[in-house]
Every structure is written in structure tokens, then in C-alpha cells.
Amino acid sequence: MDLRYLFGLQRKRKSAEPSIPANRFTILKEPMQTPAEIAALHFASYNVPAQLFAAPGRVNLIGEHTDYSDGFVMPAAIDFSTIVAISHRTDGRILAHSVNFQEHITKTVDELLAARAKSWSDYPAGVLWALREHGVPIDNGFSLTIAGDVPLGAGLSSSASVEVATAFAVLGATSYDMPLKQIALLCQRAENVFVGANVGIMDQFVSCCGAQDHAVMIDCRSLEYTLAPIPPEVRIVICNSMVKHSLAEGDGGYNTRRAEMEAGLRILQSHRPEIKALRDATMADLEKWGSEMSPASLRRCRHVITEDDRVLAAVEAFRASDLTRFGELMAQAMASFRDDFEASCPEIDILIDLANRQPGCFGARLTGGGFGGCTVNLVAADRAAAFVDAMRAGYLSATGIAAEIYTSRASAGAHQIPL
Ligand code: ADP
Ligand code: MG
């Protein structure tokens, strides 16, 4: 499996103009149904009691465009999640009810897994497909009720939360033991192969392995991970700029940047063959041989090499409860994303500038692939409400765009919900 394709690629949709994401989240109830209500909906649909499983969305705190260079990322699970209620069947069918899409499907297992439907059901179907390939017994069928409050297509990985919640549900219902890392890989495979989106492992990984009030630092080479404690008096505030720009290249700039990085990597490897990926290179290497690269390659490589160092330093900052230091690292990461990776945009710069002027904001940076999307901000809990108001008002008056803003703590990974 190609683990170099990591997070966020599917979010780089092509659009010449700033746009409001299509297909906004529909939800029957605000806030989302309680687990007891979801269990009751399941019973009303299928006339049998269910087991319930939840899996969170995520936000990347630091470590952008480092994943496909075997480097480090540091996301956190957020307290927006998808819940899957499950019960067994004996007729070889999958009945699934999406509360958000207000749709029921009924198919035999074979029909469901034969082809993608280009609908929300592809995500649970992909997971069932990957589980069956792995040998998990699914052929008797299941009834599922799926409800979530992770905003769709906002870059908070609602897709991974559906996948991981479905996997937990099926594994839980069949009492099939699987290590968390393997569940994450299986869900990534479901999205890569069945859904057809070239996403990396980060989203599924943190949805499985997240921990309350901790960030998850992932080594994208070994898939080892480290939990870094986030002080409980801080909130993670995510501001959605509601824009997504594409560059003239038509690929969101991603392919060009990747090619520039690879050209730089080849130059470093010609001097030090033991460099397998940019993760193995140092700033000293870049100082020695960077002059042989194009200026763009040099900047892309510098972003990746310095960003890996910042992720490692960020773990230490959290361990020392040093939010000021963490905020400095976020600011450096933002500058590198903007100036070296060159993937910011005017709307994001406005959000960052506004955030840095708010009391109680420790740090702010663009998160995700770039060219729009969301910023992530670490804000003192007692200032978070005022921060949200100021960001909303300031962004609206500067751009005319209403940002969507989500406040979260770092939350636990996937789990069963006791009823
Ligand atoms: P992101 O993962 O950034 O939110 P994606 O485009 O990768 O955006 O995934 C969004 C898709 O995941 C939705 O269009 C839908 O098909 C599926 N999905 C997400 N949440 C739910 C949900 N609660 N119920 C059913 N499908 C969902
Ligand atoms: Mg997704």
C-alpha cells in the first residue's frame, strides 16, 4: 500500500473563485441526537436494540505537507464525531439509515460491495469491503444507523469519522479483535480503493488513537505515535474561511509543489544517498547543496525540513505546558506555509492576522492542504467565546464572508458508547 499519499488531497477541489462548499451538512436536530435518541431511532427502524460506537473528526495542529516525506504530523481528535448504531441480521443484507442525509438503503452485502454508488453509503460500504477482505465475517448482514456532527467537507475529516465508527461497530458487533493501527490502515484502504480518494493515514489514525486533551504526534514513516498533553485550559478553535482557491496549474498547486520537493530531494540524495526522504535531510544539508536547486525547490524543501523540526519541538512544548512556545511554533509554521510552501491566500492571511490580535490567542495557523480551508487557533478557554465573536465579525467586515467557526477540546479516539 502506498502510504505516501496522506491527508487532505481530496479537499483540494478545483474552483476558480472563492466558494461556499457545496453539500453542506444537513442535520435533523441541533445539537445532534444523543446516543439514546440514536438508539431509539435504530429501534424504530429495525425493531431490535443496537450497540453504539463513536469516532471523532480531527484537526492538524502542526506538521503540514510533511507526511509524504516520511515526516511528522501532530493532529488532535476533536469533539465532533460520527455515531454508528449496529445490530446483526441473518438475511445477508445491509440496511443503513443516514440520519444526516435522511436516507435509507437496503442492499444485499454482495450488491453493496459490488460497486460504489457515489453517495454517503460508499464510506460504510468501503469499510465493510475492506473488513471482508481481511476475513471479518460480515456476510450475514447488519442494520446500521449513522448520525454525525462533524461538518462535511470542511476539512475536519467527517469521512474518516464515518469509516472508523463503522469499523468499530462491525468489529465490536462481531467481537473481532484488531489493533488500532490496523483499523486505521483498513479504513484508509477503504477510502483509497473503494471510495477512490487518495487520502493519507493521518485522519483515520487520529480518529482511532486520539486521547482526551492530547495531541497525537505521528511518525509517518514508522506509524509510531506519541501523545502530547494539551493543557485543559486551552481550546482549539477552527475557523473555516469558506474559500478554496486553485492555482493556474489546475491541481490546487499540489503536483507542482510535490515535483519541486522531489527535484530538491534528488539533489540532496546525489550528495548523501542515505537520505531516503526529506525527513532524513537537515538544514545543514540544505545550506551546503541548496544553491544547486531552483529557488522554488529550495523553499519547498526548507518548509518540509523546518516543519519536521517544529513538530518535534511542539511535542516538547506541550510536555512542558508551554503554550507560549507552542504558539511561536505555530507562527513559524504559518510563515513557512505562506512564504516557503506558498500555499496561503488573502482570506487565510486575514484570519491569521485577526487571530493574532485577539487576547488569549496563543497561536494561529493554516491547517490542511492550503489555498483556503481552515485555520486552527489555540485559545485560552475563558477567552474562547469572545475570540469566536471577534473572528466572525472581523472576517465578515474584511471579506463579506461568514466564516464557520468550531470550538473543541482535544478528544478521545473511537470507542463504544455504553447504553
Ligand atoms: P471531509 O472528510 O473533509 O469532511 P470528505 O469529502 O472527505 O470531507 O467526506 C465527506 C463525505 O463523507 C460526505 O459527503 C459523506 O459522503 C460522508 N459523510 C460524512 N459524514 C457523514 C455522516 N454523518 N453520514 C453519512 N455520510 C457522511
Ligand atoms: Mg475526508
Coordinates of C-alpha atoms and ligand atoms in Angstrom, one line a residue:
M1 CA 0.0 0.0 0.0
D2 CA 1.2 3.5 -0.8
L3 CA 1.4 5.3 2.5
R4 CA 2.9 8.4 0.9
Y5 CA -0.5 9.7 -0.1
L6 CA -1.5 11.2 3.2
F7 CA -4.1 13.6 4.3
G8 CA -6.3 16.1 2.7
L9 CA -5.7 15.6 -1.0
Q10 CA -9.4 15.1 -1.6
R11 CA -10.1 18.5 -0.1
K12 CA -8.3 20.4 -2.9
R13 CA -11.3 20.8 -5.1
K14 CA -10.9 22.8 -8.2
S15 CA -12.6 26.2 -8.1
A16 CA -11.5 29.3 -9.8
E17 CA -13.5 31.5 -7.4
P18 CA -13.8 31.5 -3.7
S19 CA -16.8 29.3 -3.0
I20 CA -19.0 28.1 -0.2
P21 CA -18.6 24.4 0.0
A22 CA -21.5 22.6 -1.7
N23 CA -23.3 19.8 0.1
R24 CA -23.4 21.4 3.5
F25 CA -24.2 19.3 6.4
T26 CA -27.8 18.6 7.0
I27 CA -28.7 17.6 10.4
L28 CA -32.1 16.7 11.8
K29 CA -31.6 18.2 15.1
E30 CA -29.3 20.8 16.6
P31 CA -27.3 19.8 18.6
M32 CA -27.0 16.3 17.2
Q33 CA -29.1 13.4 18.5
T34 CA -28.0 12.0 21.8
P35 CA -26.8 8.4 21.8
A36 CA -30.1 7.3 23.5
E37 CA -32.0 9.1 20.7
I38 CA -29.9 7.4 18.0
A39 CA -30.5 4.0 19.7
A40 CA -34.3 4.8 19.7
L41 CA -34.1 5.7 16.0
H42 CA -32.4 2.4 15.4
F43 CA -35.1 0.5 17.3
A44 CA -37.8 2.4 15.4
S45 CA -36.3 1.4 12.1
Y46 CA -35.3 -2.2 12.7
N47 CA -37.2 -3.3 15.8
V48 CA -34.0 -4.6 17.5
P49 CA -31.7 -3.0 20.1
A50 CA -28.3 -1.7 18.9
Q51 CA -24.8 -1.3 20.1
L52 CA -23.4 2.2 19.6
F53 CA -19.9 3.3 18.5
A54 CA -18.4 6.7 18.0
A55 CA -15.4 8.1 16.1
P56 CA -14.2 11.7 16.1
G57 CA -13.1 14.1 13.3
R58 CA -9.7 15.8 13.6
V59 CA -7.7 18.9 13.1
N60 CA -4.0 19.1 12.4
L61 CA -2.2 21.3 14.9
I62 CA 1.2 21.4 13.2
G63 CA 3.1 19.4 10.6
E64 CA 1.8 20.3 7.1
H65 CA 3.0 18.7 3.9
T66 CA 5.4 16.6 5.9
D67 CA 3.5 13.3 5.7
Y68 CA 4.5 12.3 2.2
S69 CA 8.2 13.0 3.0
D70 CA 8.0 10.3 5.8
G71 CA 7.9 13.1 8.4
F72 CA 5.9 14.1 11.4
V73 CA 2.4 15.4 11.9
M74 CA 0.5 16.4 15.0
P75 CA -3.3 16.3 14.8
A76 CA -5.8 16.1 17.6
A77 CA -9.2 14.4 17.6
I78 CA -12.0 16.9 18.1
D79 CA -15.3 16.6 19.9
F80 CA -17.3 16.4 16.8
S81 CA -18.0 12.7 15.9
T82 CA -20.0 10.2 14.0
I83 CA -22.0 7.6 15.8
V84 CA -22.9 4.2 14.2
A85 CA -25.6 2.1 15.8
I86 CA -25.4 -1.6 14.7
S87 CA -27.4 -4.8 15.0
H88 CA -27.0 -8.2 13.4
R89 CA -29.1 -9.6 10.6
T90 CA -29.4 -13.1 9.3
D91 CA -30.6 -12.4 5.7
G92 CA -27.3 -11.3 4.1
R93 CA -28.5 -7.7 3.7
I94 CA -27.1 -4.3 4.8
L95 CA -29.8 -1.8 5.8
A96 CA -28.4 1.6 6.6
H97 CA -30.1 4.8 7.7
S98 CA -28.2 8.0 7.3
V99 CA -29.8 10.5 9.8
N100 CA -27.9 13.4 8.2
F101 CA -28.8 12.6 4.6
Q102 CA -32.3 11.4 5.7
E103 CA -31.9 8.3 3.5
H104 CA -32.3 4.6 4.0
I105 CA -30.6 2.0 1.8
T106 CA -31.3 -1.8 1.6
K107 CA -29.0 -4.0 -0.4
T108 CA -27.5 -7.5 -0.1
V109 CA -23.9 -7.5 1.1
D110 CA -22.8 -8.5 -2.4
E111 CA -24.8 -5.7 -4.2
L112 CA -23.4 -3.1 -1.8
L113 CA -19.8 -4.2 -2.2
A114 CA -20.0 -4.8 -6.0
A115 CA -19.6 -1.1 -7.0
R116 CA -19.5 2.3 -5.5
A117 CA -22.8 4.3 -5.5
K118 CA -21.2 7.7 -5.4
S119 CA -23.1 8.5 -2.2
W120 CA -22.5 8.7 1.5
S121 CA -23.1 4.9 1.6
D122 CA -19.7 4.4 -0.1
Y123 CA -17.9 5.2 3.1
P124 CA -19.5 2.5 5.3
A125 CA -19.6 0.1 2.2
G126 CA -15.9 0.6 1.7
V127 CA -15.2 -0.3 5.3
L128 CA -17.3 -3.4 5.0
W129 CA -15.5 -4.3 1.8
A130 CA -12.1 -3.9 3.5
L131 CA -13.2 -5.8 6.6
R132 CA -14.5 -8.7 4.5
E133 CA -11.2 -8.8 2.5
H134 CA -9.4 -9.0 5.9
G135 CA -11.6 -12.0 6.8
V136 CA -14.0 -10.4 9.2
P137 CA -17.4 -12.2 9.0
I138 CA -19.9 -9.8 7.6
D139 CA -21.9 -11.9 5.2
N140 CA -25.0 -12.3 7.5
G141 CA -25.5 -8.6 7.2
F142 CA -26.1 -5.7 9.6
S143 CA -28.6 -2.9 10.2
L144 CA -26.9 0.4 10.7
T145 CA -28.0 3.9 11.8
I146 CA -25.4 6.6 11.2
A147 CA -25.5 10.1 12.6
G148 CA -22.7 12.7 13.0
D149 CA -22.0 16.3 13.8
V150 CA -18.6 16.6 12.0
P151 CA -19.2 19.3 9.4
L152 CA -19.0 17.7 6.0
G153 CA -16.2 18.7 3.6
A154 CA -14.9 21.4 6.0
G155 CA -11.5 19.7 6.3
L156 CA -12.3 18.1 9.7
S157 CA -12.4 14.7 8.2
S158 CA -16.0 13.6 8.6
S159 CA -15.2 10.9 6.1
A160 CA -12.6 9.2 8.4
S161 CA -15.0 9.5 11.3
V162 CA -17.7 7.6 9.4
E163 CA -15.2 5.0 8.4
V164 CA -13.7 4.5 11.8
A165 CA -17.1 4.4 13.5
T166 CA -18.3 1.8 11.0
A167 CA -15.2 -0.3 11.5
F168 CA -15.5 -0.1 15.3
A169 CA -19.2 -1.0 15.0
V170 CA -18.6 -4.1 12.9
L171 CA -15.6 -5.2 14.8
G172 CA -17.5 -4.7 18.1
A173 CA -20.6 -6.5 16.9
T174 CA -18.6 -9.5 15.7
S175 CA -16.2 -9.4 18.7
Y176 CA -13.3 -9.4 16.2
D177 CA -10.1 -8.1 17.8
M178 CA -7.9 -5.8 15.7
P179 CA -5.1 -3.4 16.8
L180 CA -6.0 0.3 16.4
K181 CA -3.3 0.9 13.8
Q182 CA -4.6 -1.9 11.7
I183 CA -8.1 -0.5 11.9
A184 CA -6.8 2.9 10.7
L185 CA -5.0 1.3 7.8
L186 CA -8.0 -0.7 6.9
C187 CA -10.2 2.5 6.9
Q188 CA -7.6 4.3 4.8
R189 CA -7.7 1.4 2.3
A190 CA -11.5 1.7 2.2
E191 CA -11.2 5.3 1.3
N192 CA -8.3 4.9 -1.2
V193 CA -9.6 1.8 -3.0
F194 CA -13.4 1.6 -2.6
V195 CA -14.3 5.3 -2.3
G196 CA -11.4 6.3 -4.7
A197 CA -9.9 9.2 -2.7
N198 CA -6.1 9.3 -2.4
V199 CA -6.0 10.2 1.3
G200 CA -3.2 9.5 3.8
I201 CA -3.3 7.7 7.1
M202 CA -3.4 10.7 9.4
D203 CA -7.2 11.2 9.6
Q204 CA -8.1 7.6 10.3
F205 CA -5.1 7.2 12.6
V206 CA -6.0 10.0 14.9
S207 CA -9.7 9.1 14.8
C208 CA -8.7 5.7 16.2
C209 CA -5.9 6.7 18.5
G210 CA -6.9 10.2 19.8
A211 CA -6.9 10.8 23.5
Q212 CA -8.8 13.4 25.6
D213 CA -6.8 16.6 26.0
H214 CA -3.9 15.2 24.0
A215 CA -2.4 15.8 20.5
V216 CA -1.2 12.7 18.6
M217 CA 2.3 13.1 17.1
I218 CA 2.5 10.6 14.3
D219 CA 5.8 9.4 12.7
C220 CA 4.6 8.9 9.1
R221 CA 7.5 6.5 8.4
S222 CA 7.1 4.1 11.2
L223 CA 3.5 4.9 12.2
E224 CA 4.7 5.1 15.8
Y225 CA 2.8 7.7 17.7
T226 CA 3.3 9.8 20.8
L227 CA 0.6 11.5 22.9
A228 CA 1.4 15.1 23.8
P229 CA -0.7 16.6 26.6
I230 CA -2.7 19.8 25.8
P231 CA -3.3 21.9 28.9
P232 CA -7.0 21.6 29.7
E233 CA -7.4 25.4 30.0
V234 CA -6.9 25.8 26.2
R235 CA -9.5 25.4 23.4
I236 CA -8.9 24.5 19.8
V237 CA -10.8 27.0 17.7
I238 CA -11.2 26.2 14.0
C239 CA -12.2 29.0 11.6
N240 CA -13.4 27.9 8.2
S241 CA -12.6 30.6 5.6
M242 CA -15.2 29.1 3.3
V243 CA -12.9 29.6 0.4
K244 CA -10.8 27.1 -1.7
H245 CA -8.6 28.6 -4.4
S246 CA -6.9 26.8 -7.2
L247 CA -3.8 27.8 -8.9
A248 CA -3.4 28.2 -12.7
E249 CA -1.9 24.7 -12.7
G250 CA -5.4 23.4 -12.1
D251 CA -4.3 20.9 -9.5
G252 CA -4.5 23.2 -6.5
G253 CA -0.8 23.6 -6.7
Y254 CA -0.2 20.2 -5.2
N255 CA 1.5 18.4 -8.0
T256 CA 3.8 21.3 -8.8
R257 CA 4.9 21.6 -5.2
R258 CA 5.4 17.9 -4.9
A259 CA 7.6 17.8 -8.1
E260 CA 9.7 20.8 -6.8
M261 CA 10.2 19.0 -3.5
E262 CA 11.2 15.8 -5.3
A263 CA 13.7 17.7 -7.5
G264 CA 15.3 19.2 -4.4
L265 CA 15.4 15.8 -2.7
R266 CA 17.2 14.2 -5.7
I267 CA 19.9 16.9 -5.4
L268 CA 20.4 16.2 -1.7
Q269 CA 20.4 12.4 -2.4
S270 CA 23.1 12.9 -5.0
H271 CA 25.4 14.1 -2.2
R272 CA 24.1 11.9 0.6
P273 CA 22.5 8.7 -0.7
E274 CA 21.3 7.7 2.8
I275 CA 18.7 10.4 2.5
K276 CA 15.6 8.3 1.6
A277 CA 13.1 11.2 2.1
L278 CA 13.2 14.8 3.1
R279 CA 12.7 13.6 6.7
D280 CA 16.3 12.4 6.6
A281 CA 17.7 15.8 5.4
T282 CA 18.9 18.6 7.7
M283 CA 19.2 22.3 7.4
A284 CA 22.9 21.8 7.2
D285 CA 22.4 19.7 4.0
L286 CA 20.2 22.4 2.6
E287 CA 22.8 25.1 3.4
K288 CA 25.5 23.0 1.6
W289 CA 23.6 22.0 -1.5
G290 CA 20.5 24.2 -1.7
S291 CA 22.3 26.5 -4.2
E292 CA 22.1 23.7 -6.7
M293 CA 18.3 23.7 -6.6
S294 CA 15.8 26.0 -8.2
P295 CA 14.7 28.7 -5.8
A296 CA 11.2 27.1 -5.6
S297 CA 12.7 23.7 -4.8
L298 CA 14.8 25.2 -2.1
R299 CA 11.8 26.9 -0.5
R300 CA 9.7 23.7 -0.6
C301 CA 12.5 21.6 0.9
R302 CA 13.1 24.2 3.6
H303 CA 9.4 24.2 4.5
V304 CA 9.4 20.4 5.0
I305 CA 12.8 20.2 6.8
T306 CA 12.0 23.0 9.2
E307 CA 8.4 21.8 9.7
D308 CA 9.5 18.4 10.9
D309 CA 11.7 20.1 13.5
R310 CA 8.8 22.2 14.6
V311 CA 6.6 19.2 15.1
L312 CA 9.2 17.6 17.4
A313 CA 9.7 20.9 19.2
A314 CA 5.9 21.2 19.6
V315 CA 5.7 17.9 21.5
E316 CA 8.3 19.2 23.9
A317 CA 6.3 22.5 24.3
F318 CA 3.1 20.6 25.2
R319 CA 5.1 18.3 27.6
A320 CA 6.3 21.5 29.3
S321 CA 2.8 23.0 29.3
D322 CA 4.5 25.9 27.5
L323 CA 1.7 27.4 25.3
T324 CA 3.7 30.5 24.5
R325 CA 6.3 28.3 22.9
F326 CA 3.7 26.3 21.1
G327 CA 2.2 29.5 19.8
E328 CA 5.6 30.6 18.5
L329 CA 6.0 27.3 16.7
M330 CA 2.5 27.8 15.1
A331 CA 3.5 31.3 13.9
Q332 CA 6.8 29.9 12.4
A333 CA 4.9 27.1 10.8
M334 CA 2.4 29.6 9.3
A335 CA 5.2 31.8 8.0
S336 CA 6.8 28.8 6.4
F337 CA 3.5 27.6 4.9
R338 CA 2.9 31.1 3.5
D339 CA 6.4 32.1 2.3
D340 CA 8.2 28.8 1.6
F341 CA 5.4 26.4 0.7
E342 CA 3.5 29.4 -0.8
A343 CA 0.1 27.9 -0.1
S344 CA -1.7 30.6 1.9
C345 CA -4.2 33.1 0.4
P346 CA -5.6 36.5 1.3
E347 CA -8.6 35.2 3.2
I348 CA -6.4 33.0 5.4
D349 CA -3.9 35.8 6.0
I350 CA -6.8 37.9 7.2
L351 CA -7.9 35.2 9.6
I352 CA -4.4 34.7 10.9
D353 CA -3.9 38.5 11.4
L354 CA -7.2 38.8 13.2
A355 CA -6.4 35.9 15.4
N356 CA -3.0 37.2 16.4
R357 CA -4.6 40.4 17.6
Q358 CA -7.1 38.7 20.0
P359 CA -6.5 38.4 23.7
G360 CA -6.0 34.8 24.8
C361 CA -4.9 33.5 21.4
F362 CA -1.6 31.6 21.9
G363 CA -1.2 30.7 18.2
A364 CA -2.9 30.5 14.8
R365 CA -2.0 28.8 11.6
L366 CA -3.5 27.5 8.4
T367 CA -4.3 23.8 8.6
G368 CA -4.8 21.3 5.8
G369 CA -3.6 21.3 2.3
G370 CA -3.6 25.1 1.8
F371 CA -5.0 27.8 -0.5
G372 CA -8.0 28.3 1.7
G373 CA -9.8 25.9 4.1
C374 CA -9.5 26.3 7.8
T375 CA -7.2 28.0 10.4
V376 CA -6.6 26.3 13.7
N377 CA -6.1 28.5 16.8
L378 CA -5.2 27.7 20.4
V379 CA -7.1 30.0 22.6
A380 CA -7.5 30.3 26.4
A381 CA -10.7 28.6 27.4
D382 CA -12.1 31.7 29.2
R383 CA -11.4 33.9 26.1
A384 CA -12.8 31.4 23.5
A385 CA -16.3 32.8 23.2
A386 CA -15.0 36.4 22.7
F387 CA -12.5 35.1 20.3
V388 CA -15.1 33.4 18.2
D389 CA -17.3 36.6 18.1
A390 CA -14.3 38.8 17.2
M391 CA -13.2 36.4 14.4
R392 CA -16.7 36.2 12.9
A393 CA -17.2 39.9 12.9
G394 CA -13.7 40.8 11.8
Y395 CA -13.7 38.3 8.9
L396 CA -17.2 39.3 7.8
S397 CA -16.3 43.0 7.7
A398 CA -13.0 42.4 5.9
T399 CA -14.2 39.9 3.3
G400 CA -18.0 39.9 3.3
I401 CA -17.8 36.1 4.0
A402 CA -19.5 34.5 7.0
A403 CA -16.9 32.1 8.5
E404 CA -18.0 28.9 10.2
I405 CA -16.2 28.5 13.5
Y406 CA -16.0 25.4 15.6
T407 CA -14.7 25.3 19.2
S408 CA -13.4 22.0 20.6
R409 CA -11.1 20.3 23.1
A410 CA -8.8 17.5 22.0
S411 CA -11.0 14.5 22.4
A412 CA -10.8 10.7 22.8
G413 CA -10.5 8.4 19.8
A414 CA -13.1 5.9 18.7
H415 CA -14.9 4.0 21.4
Q416 CA -18.1 2.1 22.2
I417 CA -20.8 4.2 23.8
P418 CA -22.3 2.3 26.8
L419 CA -26.1 2.5 26.9
Ligands
ADP1 P1 -14.2 15.7 5.0 O1 -13.7 14.4 5.3 O2 -13.2 16.8 4.9 O3 -15.4 16.2 5.9 P2 -14.9 14.4 2.5 O4 -15.4 14.9 1.2 O5 -13.7 13.6 2.6 O6 -14.9 15.7 3.5 O7 -16.1 13.5 3.2 C1 -17.4 13.9 3.2 C2 -18.3 12.8 2.9 O8 -18.3 11.8 3.9 C3 -19.8 13.2 2.8 O9 -20.1 13.8 1.5 C4 -20.5 11.9 3.0 O10 -20.5 11.1 1.9 C5 -19.6 11.2 4.0 N1 -20.1 11.5 5.4 C6 -19.5 12.3 6.3 N2 -20.2 12.4 7.5 C7 -21.3 11.6 7.2 C8 -22.5 11.2 8.0 N3 -22.7 11.7 9.2 N4 -23.4 10.4 7.5 C9 -23.2 9.9 6.2 N5 -22.1 10.2 5.5 C10 -21.2 11.0 5.9
MG2 MG -12.3 13.3 4.2

